[in-house]
PDB file of C-alpha atoms and ligand atoms in Angstrom:
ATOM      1  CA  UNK A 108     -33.491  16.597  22.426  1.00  0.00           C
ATOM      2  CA  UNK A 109     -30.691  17.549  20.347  1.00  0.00           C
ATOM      3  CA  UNK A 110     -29.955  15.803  17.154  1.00  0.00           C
ATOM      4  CA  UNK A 111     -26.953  13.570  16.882  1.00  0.00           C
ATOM      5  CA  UNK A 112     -24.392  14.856  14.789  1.00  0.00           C
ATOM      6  CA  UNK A 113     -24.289  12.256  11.149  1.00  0.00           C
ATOM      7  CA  UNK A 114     -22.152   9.291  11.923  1.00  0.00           C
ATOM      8  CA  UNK A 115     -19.220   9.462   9.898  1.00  0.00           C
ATOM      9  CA  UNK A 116     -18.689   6.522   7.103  1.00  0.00           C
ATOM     10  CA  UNK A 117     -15.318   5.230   5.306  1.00  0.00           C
ATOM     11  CA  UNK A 118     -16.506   2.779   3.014  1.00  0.00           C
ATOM     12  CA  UNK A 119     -14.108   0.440   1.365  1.00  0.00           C
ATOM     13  CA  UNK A 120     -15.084  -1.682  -1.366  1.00  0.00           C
ATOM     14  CA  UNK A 121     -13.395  -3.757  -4.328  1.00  0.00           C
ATOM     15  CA  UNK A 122     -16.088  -4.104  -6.700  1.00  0.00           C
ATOM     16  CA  UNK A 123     -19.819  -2.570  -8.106  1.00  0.00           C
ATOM     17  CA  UNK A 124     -20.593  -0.995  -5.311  1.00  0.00           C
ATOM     18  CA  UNK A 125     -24.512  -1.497  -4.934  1.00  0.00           C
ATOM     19  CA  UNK A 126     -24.633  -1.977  -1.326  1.00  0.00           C
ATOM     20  CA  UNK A 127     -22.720   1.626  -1.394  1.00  0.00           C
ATOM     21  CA  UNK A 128     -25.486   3.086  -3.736  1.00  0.00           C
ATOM     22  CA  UNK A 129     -28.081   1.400  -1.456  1.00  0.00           C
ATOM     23  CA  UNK A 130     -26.542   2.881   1.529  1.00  0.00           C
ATOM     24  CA  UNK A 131     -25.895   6.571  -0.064  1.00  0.00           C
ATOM     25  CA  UNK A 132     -29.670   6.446  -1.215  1.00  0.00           C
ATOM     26  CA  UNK A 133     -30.408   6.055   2.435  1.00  0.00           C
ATOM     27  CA  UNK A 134     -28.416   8.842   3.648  1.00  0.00           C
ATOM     28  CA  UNK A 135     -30.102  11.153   0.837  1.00  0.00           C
ATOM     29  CA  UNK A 136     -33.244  10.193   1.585  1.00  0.00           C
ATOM     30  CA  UNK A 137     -32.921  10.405   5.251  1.00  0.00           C
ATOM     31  CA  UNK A 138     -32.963   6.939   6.277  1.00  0.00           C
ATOM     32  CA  UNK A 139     -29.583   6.976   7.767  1.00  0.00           C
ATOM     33  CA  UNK A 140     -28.128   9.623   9.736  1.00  0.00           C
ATOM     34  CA  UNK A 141     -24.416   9.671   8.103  1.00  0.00           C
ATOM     35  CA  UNK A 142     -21.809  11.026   6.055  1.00  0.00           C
ATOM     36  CA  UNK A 143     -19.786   9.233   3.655  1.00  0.00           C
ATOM     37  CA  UNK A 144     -16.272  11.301   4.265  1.00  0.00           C
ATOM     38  CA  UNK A 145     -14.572   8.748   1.984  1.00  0.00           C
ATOM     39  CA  UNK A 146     -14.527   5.831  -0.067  1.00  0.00           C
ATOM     40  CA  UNK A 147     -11.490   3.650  -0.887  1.00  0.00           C
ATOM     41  CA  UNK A 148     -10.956   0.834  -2.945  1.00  0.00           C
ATOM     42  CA  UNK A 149      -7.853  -1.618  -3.716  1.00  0.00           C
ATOM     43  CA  UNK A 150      -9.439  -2.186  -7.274  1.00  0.00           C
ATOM     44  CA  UNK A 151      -8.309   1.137  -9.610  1.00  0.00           C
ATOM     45  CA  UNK A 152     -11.041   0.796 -11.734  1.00  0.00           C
ATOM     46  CA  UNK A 153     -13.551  -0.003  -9.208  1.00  0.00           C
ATOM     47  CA  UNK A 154     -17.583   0.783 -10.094  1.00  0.00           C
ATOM     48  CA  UNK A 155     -17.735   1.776  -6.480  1.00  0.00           C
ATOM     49  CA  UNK A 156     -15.155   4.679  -6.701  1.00  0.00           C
ATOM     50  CA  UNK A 157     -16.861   5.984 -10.349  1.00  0.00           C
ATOM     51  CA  UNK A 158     -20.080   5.942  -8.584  1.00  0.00           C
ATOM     52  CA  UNK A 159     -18.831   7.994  -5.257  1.00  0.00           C
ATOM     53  CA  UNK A 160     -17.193   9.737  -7.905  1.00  0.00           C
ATOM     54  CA  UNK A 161     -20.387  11.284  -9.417  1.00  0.00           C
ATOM     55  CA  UNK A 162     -21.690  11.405  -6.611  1.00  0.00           C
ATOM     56  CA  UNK A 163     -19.210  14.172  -5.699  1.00  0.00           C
ATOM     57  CA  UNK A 164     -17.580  12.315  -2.674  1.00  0.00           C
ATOM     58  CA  UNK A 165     -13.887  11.928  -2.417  1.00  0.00           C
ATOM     59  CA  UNK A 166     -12.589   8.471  -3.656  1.00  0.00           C
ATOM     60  CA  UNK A 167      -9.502   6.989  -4.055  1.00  0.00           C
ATOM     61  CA  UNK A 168      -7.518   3.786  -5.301  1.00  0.00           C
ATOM     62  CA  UNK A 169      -5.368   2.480  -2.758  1.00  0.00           C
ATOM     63  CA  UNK A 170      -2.483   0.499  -3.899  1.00  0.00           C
ATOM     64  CA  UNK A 171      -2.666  -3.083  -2.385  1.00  0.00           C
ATOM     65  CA  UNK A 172       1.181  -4.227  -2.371  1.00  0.00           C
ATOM     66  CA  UNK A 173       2.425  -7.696  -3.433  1.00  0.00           C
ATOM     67  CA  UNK A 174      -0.275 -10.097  -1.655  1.00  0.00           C
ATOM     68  CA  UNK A 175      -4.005 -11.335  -3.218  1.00  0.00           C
ATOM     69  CA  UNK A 176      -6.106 -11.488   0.136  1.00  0.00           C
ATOM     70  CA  UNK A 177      -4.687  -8.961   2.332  1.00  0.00           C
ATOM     71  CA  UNK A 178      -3.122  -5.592   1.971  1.00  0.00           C
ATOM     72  CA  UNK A 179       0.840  -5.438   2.523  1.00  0.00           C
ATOM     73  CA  UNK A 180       1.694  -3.860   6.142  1.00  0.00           C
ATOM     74  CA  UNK A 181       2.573  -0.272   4.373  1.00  0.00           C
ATOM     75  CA  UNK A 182      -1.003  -0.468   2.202  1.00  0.00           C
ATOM     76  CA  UNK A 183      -2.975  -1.072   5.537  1.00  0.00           C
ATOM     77  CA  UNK A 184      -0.761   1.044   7.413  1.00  0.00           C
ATOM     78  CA  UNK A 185      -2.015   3.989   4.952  1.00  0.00           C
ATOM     79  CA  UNK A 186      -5.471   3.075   4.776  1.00  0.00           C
ATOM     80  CA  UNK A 187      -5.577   3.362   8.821  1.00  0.00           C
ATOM     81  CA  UNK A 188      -4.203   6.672   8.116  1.00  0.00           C
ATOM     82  CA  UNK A 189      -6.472   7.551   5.424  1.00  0.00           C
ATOM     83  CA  UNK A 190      -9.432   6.891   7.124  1.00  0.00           C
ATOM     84  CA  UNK A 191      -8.264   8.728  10.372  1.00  0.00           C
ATOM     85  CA  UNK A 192      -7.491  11.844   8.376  1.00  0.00           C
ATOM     86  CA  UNK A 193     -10.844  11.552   6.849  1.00  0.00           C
ATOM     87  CA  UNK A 194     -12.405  11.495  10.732  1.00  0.00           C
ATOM     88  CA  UNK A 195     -13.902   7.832  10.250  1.00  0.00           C
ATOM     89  CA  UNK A 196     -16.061   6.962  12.931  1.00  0.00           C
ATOM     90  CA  UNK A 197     -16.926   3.543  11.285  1.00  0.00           C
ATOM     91  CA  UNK A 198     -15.716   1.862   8.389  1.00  0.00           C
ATOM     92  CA  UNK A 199     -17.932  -0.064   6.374  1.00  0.00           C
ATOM     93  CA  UNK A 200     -17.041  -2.950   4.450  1.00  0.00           C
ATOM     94  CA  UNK A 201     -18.913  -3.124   0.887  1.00  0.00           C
ATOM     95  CA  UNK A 202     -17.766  -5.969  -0.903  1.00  0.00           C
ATOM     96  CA  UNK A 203     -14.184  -5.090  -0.064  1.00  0.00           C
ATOM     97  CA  UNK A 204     -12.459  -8.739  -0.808  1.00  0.00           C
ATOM     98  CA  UNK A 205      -9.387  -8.511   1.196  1.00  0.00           C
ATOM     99  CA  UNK A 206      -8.819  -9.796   5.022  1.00  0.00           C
ATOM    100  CA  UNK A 207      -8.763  -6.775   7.450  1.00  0.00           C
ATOM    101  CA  UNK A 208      -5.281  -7.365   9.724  1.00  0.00           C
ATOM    102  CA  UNK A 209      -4.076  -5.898  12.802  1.00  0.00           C
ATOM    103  CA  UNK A 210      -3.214  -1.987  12.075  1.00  0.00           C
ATOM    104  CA  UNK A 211      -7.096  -1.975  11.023  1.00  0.00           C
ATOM    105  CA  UNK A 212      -8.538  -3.602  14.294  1.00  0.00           C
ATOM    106  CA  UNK A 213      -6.463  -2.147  16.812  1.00  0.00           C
ATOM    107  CA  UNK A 214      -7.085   1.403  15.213  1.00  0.00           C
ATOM    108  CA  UNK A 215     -10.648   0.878  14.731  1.00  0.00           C
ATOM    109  CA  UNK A 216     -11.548  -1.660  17.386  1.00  0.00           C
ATOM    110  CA  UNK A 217     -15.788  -2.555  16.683  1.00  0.00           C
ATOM    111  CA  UNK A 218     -15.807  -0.189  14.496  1.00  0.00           C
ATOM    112  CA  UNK A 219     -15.713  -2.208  11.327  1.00  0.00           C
ATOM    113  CA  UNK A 220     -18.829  -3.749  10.004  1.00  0.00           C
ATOM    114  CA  UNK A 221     -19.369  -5.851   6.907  1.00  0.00           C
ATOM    115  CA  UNK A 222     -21.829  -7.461   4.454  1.00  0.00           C
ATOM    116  CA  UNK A 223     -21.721 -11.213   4.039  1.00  0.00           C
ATOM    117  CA  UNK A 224     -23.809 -13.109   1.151  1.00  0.00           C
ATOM    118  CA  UNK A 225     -25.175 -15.892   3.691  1.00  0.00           C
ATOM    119  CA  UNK A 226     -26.576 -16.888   6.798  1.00  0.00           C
ATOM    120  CA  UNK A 227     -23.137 -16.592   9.031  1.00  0.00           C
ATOM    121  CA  UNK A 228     -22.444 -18.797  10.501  1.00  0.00           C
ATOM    122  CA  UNK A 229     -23.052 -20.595   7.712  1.00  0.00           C
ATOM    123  CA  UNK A 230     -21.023 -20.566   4.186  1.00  0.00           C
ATOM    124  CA  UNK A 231     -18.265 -17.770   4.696  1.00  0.00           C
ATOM    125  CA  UNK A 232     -15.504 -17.385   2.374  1.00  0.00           C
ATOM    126  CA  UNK A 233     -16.303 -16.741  -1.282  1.00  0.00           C
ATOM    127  CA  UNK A 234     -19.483 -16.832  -3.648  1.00  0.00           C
ATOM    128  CA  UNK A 235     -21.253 -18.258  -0.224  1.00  0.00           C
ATOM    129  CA  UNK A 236     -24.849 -17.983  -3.012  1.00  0.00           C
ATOM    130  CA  UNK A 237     -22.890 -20.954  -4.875  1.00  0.00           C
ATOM    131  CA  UNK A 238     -21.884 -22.636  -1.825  1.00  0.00           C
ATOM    132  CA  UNK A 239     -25.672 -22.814  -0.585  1.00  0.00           C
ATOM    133  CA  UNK A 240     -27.180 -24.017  -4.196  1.00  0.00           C
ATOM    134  CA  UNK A 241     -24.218 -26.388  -4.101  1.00  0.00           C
ATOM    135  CA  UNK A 242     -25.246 -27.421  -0.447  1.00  0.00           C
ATOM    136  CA  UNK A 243     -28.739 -28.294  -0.973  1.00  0.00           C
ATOM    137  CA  UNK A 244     -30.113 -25.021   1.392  1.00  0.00           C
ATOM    138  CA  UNK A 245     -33.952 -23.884   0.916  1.00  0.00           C
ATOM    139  CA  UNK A 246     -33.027 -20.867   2.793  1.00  0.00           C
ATOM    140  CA  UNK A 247     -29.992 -18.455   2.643  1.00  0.00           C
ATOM    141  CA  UNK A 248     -29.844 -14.853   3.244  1.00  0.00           C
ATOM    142  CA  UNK A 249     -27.214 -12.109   4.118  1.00  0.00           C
ATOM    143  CA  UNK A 250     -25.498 -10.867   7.669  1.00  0.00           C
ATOM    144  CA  UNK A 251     -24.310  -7.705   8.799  1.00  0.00           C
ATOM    145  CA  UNK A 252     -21.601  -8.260  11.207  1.00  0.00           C
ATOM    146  CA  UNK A 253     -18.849  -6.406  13.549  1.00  0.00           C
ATOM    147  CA  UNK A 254     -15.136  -7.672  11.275  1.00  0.00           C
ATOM    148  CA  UNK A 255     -12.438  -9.211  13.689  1.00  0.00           C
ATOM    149  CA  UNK A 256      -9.872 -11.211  12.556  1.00  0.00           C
ATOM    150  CA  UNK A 257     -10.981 -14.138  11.387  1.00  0.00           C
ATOM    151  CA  UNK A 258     -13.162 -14.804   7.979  1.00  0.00           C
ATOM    152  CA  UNK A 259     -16.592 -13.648   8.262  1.00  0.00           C
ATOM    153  CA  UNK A 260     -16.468 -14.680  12.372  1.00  0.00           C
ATOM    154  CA  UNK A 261     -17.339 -11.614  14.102  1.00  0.00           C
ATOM    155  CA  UNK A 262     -20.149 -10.696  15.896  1.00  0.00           C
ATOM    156  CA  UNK A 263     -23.952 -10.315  14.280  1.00  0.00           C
ATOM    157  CA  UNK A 264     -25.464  -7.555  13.886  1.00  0.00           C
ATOM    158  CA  UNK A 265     -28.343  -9.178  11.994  1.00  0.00           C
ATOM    159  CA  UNK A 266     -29.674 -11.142   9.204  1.00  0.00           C
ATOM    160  CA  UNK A 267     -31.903 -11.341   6.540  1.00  0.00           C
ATOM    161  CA  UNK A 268     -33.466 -14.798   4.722  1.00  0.00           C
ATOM    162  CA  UNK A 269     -33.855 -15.466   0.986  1.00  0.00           C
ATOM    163  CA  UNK A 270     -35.970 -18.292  -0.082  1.00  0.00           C
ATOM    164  CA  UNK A 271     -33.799 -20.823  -2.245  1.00  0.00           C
ATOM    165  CA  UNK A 272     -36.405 -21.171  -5.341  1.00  0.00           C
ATOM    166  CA  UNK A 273     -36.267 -24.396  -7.583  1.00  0.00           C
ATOM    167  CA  UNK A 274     -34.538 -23.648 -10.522  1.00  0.00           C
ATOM    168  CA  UNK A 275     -32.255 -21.053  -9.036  1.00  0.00           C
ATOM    169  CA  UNK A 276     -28.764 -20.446 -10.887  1.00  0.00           C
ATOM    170  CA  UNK A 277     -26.087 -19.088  -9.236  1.00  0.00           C
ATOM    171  CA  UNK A 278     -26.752 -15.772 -10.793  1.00  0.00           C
ATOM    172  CA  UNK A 279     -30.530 -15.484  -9.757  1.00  0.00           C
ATOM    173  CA  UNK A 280     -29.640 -16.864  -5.863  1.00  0.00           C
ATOM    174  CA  UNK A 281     -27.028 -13.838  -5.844  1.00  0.00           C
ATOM    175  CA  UNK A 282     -29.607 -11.242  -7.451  1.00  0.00           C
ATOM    176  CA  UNK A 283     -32.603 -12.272  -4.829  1.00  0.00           C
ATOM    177  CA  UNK A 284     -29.847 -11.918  -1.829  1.00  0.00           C
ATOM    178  CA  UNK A 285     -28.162  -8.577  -3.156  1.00  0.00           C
ATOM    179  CA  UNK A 286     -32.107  -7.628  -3.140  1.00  0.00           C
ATOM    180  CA  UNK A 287     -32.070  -8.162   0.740  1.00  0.00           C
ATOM    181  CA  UNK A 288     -28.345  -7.140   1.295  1.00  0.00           C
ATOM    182  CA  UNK A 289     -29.682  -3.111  -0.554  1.00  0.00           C
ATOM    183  CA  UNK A 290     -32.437  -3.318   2.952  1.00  0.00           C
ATOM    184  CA  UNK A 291     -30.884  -4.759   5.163  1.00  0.00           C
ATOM    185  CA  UNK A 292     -27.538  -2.872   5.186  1.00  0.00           C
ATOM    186  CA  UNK A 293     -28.446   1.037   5.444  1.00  0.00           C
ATOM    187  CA  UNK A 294     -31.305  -0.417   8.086  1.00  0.00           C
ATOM    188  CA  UNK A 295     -28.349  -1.770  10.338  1.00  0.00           C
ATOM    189  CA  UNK A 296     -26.236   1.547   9.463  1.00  0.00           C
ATOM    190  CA  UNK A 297     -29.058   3.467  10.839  1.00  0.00           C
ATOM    191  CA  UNK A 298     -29.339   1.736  14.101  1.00  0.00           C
ATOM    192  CA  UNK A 299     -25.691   2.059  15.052  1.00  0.00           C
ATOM    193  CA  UNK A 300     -25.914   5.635  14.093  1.00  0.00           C
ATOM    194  CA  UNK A 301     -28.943   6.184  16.390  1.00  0.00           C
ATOM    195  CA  UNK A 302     -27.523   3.921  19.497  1.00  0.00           C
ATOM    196  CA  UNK A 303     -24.076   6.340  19.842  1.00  0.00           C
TER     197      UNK A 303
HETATM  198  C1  GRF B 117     -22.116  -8.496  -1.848  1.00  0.00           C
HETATM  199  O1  GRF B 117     -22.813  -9.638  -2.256  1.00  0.00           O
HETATM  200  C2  GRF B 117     -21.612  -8.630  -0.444  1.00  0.00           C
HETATM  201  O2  GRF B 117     -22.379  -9.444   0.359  1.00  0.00           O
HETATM  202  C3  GRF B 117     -20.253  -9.243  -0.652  1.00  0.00           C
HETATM  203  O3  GRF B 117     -19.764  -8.676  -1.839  1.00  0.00           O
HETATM  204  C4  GRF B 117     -20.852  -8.265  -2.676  1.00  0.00           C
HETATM  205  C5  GRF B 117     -20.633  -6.827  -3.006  1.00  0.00           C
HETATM  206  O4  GRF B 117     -21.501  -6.352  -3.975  1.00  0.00           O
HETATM  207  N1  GRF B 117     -19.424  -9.006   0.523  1.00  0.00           N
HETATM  208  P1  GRF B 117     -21.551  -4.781  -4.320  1.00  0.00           P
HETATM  209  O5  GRF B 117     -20.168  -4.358  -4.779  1.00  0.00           O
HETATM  210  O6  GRF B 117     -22.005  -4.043  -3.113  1.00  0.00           O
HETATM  211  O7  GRF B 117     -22.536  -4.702  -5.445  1.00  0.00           O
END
């Protein structure tokens, strides 16, 4: 049988970047049959983009415009084109922490997956490991999902549980599910790359 050709990743992230690490580890290591062609961030000085950085890929800050929580039409409108240029086949969503509109899911249409910190559909929005302490869970966990236009609403790809531990702060709930998110992520990458 001949091998598939690596699936080719745009990442886009806004902040450290360890679900990026976890999923360029798996690549190197030959976990995940892709190719990171290029990684974009709305935050300038962004871990993620020092880390793709060093690690030699190509990386760049893209201006988000005049809004907080989504990317004015001309910022989207030249991320689309980015990402085309760069021969995306899937973009992946590391901790990017702006809403994906239109231009994004009509030019990329299921083809835009993303990591969320809980159980979907439980807890979506922000700091969803404070929203389950808060809550009273005993069990909370991350999601891999397909992004569509709503907040964290789009189809699951899959999930993970974390164990809610008495005497759990905020920080420690976060670090356990980060733990699961660095697994579970490049294992979801690897079965979309392997399914084409
Ligand atoms: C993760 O907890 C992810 O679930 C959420 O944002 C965080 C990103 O962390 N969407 P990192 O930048 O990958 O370290």
């Amino acid at each position: 049988m001949q091998k598939l050709a690596p699936l080719k990743l745009g990442i886009l992230g806004s902040g450290k970047g360890s679900n990026f690490k976890a999923i360029a580890e798996a690549i190197e290591e030959g976990r995940l049959n892709a190719e990171v062609r290029i990684v974009l961030s709305d935050v300038e000085d962004a871990g993620i983009l020092d880390y793709a950085r060093a690690r030699g890929l190509r990386a760049e800050f893209l201006a988000p415009g005049r809004f907080r929580t989504k990317l004015e039409p001309e910022a989207e409108a030249r991320l689309v084109a980015l990402l085309q240029e760069a021969q995306v086949e899937l973009v992946v969503l590391a901790g990017y922490m702006r809403m994906i509109k239109a231009p994004m899911l009509e030019a990329f249409p299921r083809r835009i997956v993303n990591i969320h910190p809980s159980l979907l559909p439980k807890f979506p929005g922000l700091a969803s490991w404070k929203q389950a302490l808060e809550g009273g869970a005993t069990v909370t966990g991350c999601t891999v999902h397909y992004v569509d236009g709503g907040m964290d609403t789009g189809p699951i790809l899959a999930q993970s549980e974390v164990p809610v531990l008495p005497g759990d702060t905020a920080e420690s709930l976060h670090a356990r599910i980060q733990v699961a998110e660095h697994a579970l992520y490049p294992a979801v990458l690897a079965r979309l790359a392997a399914a084409r």
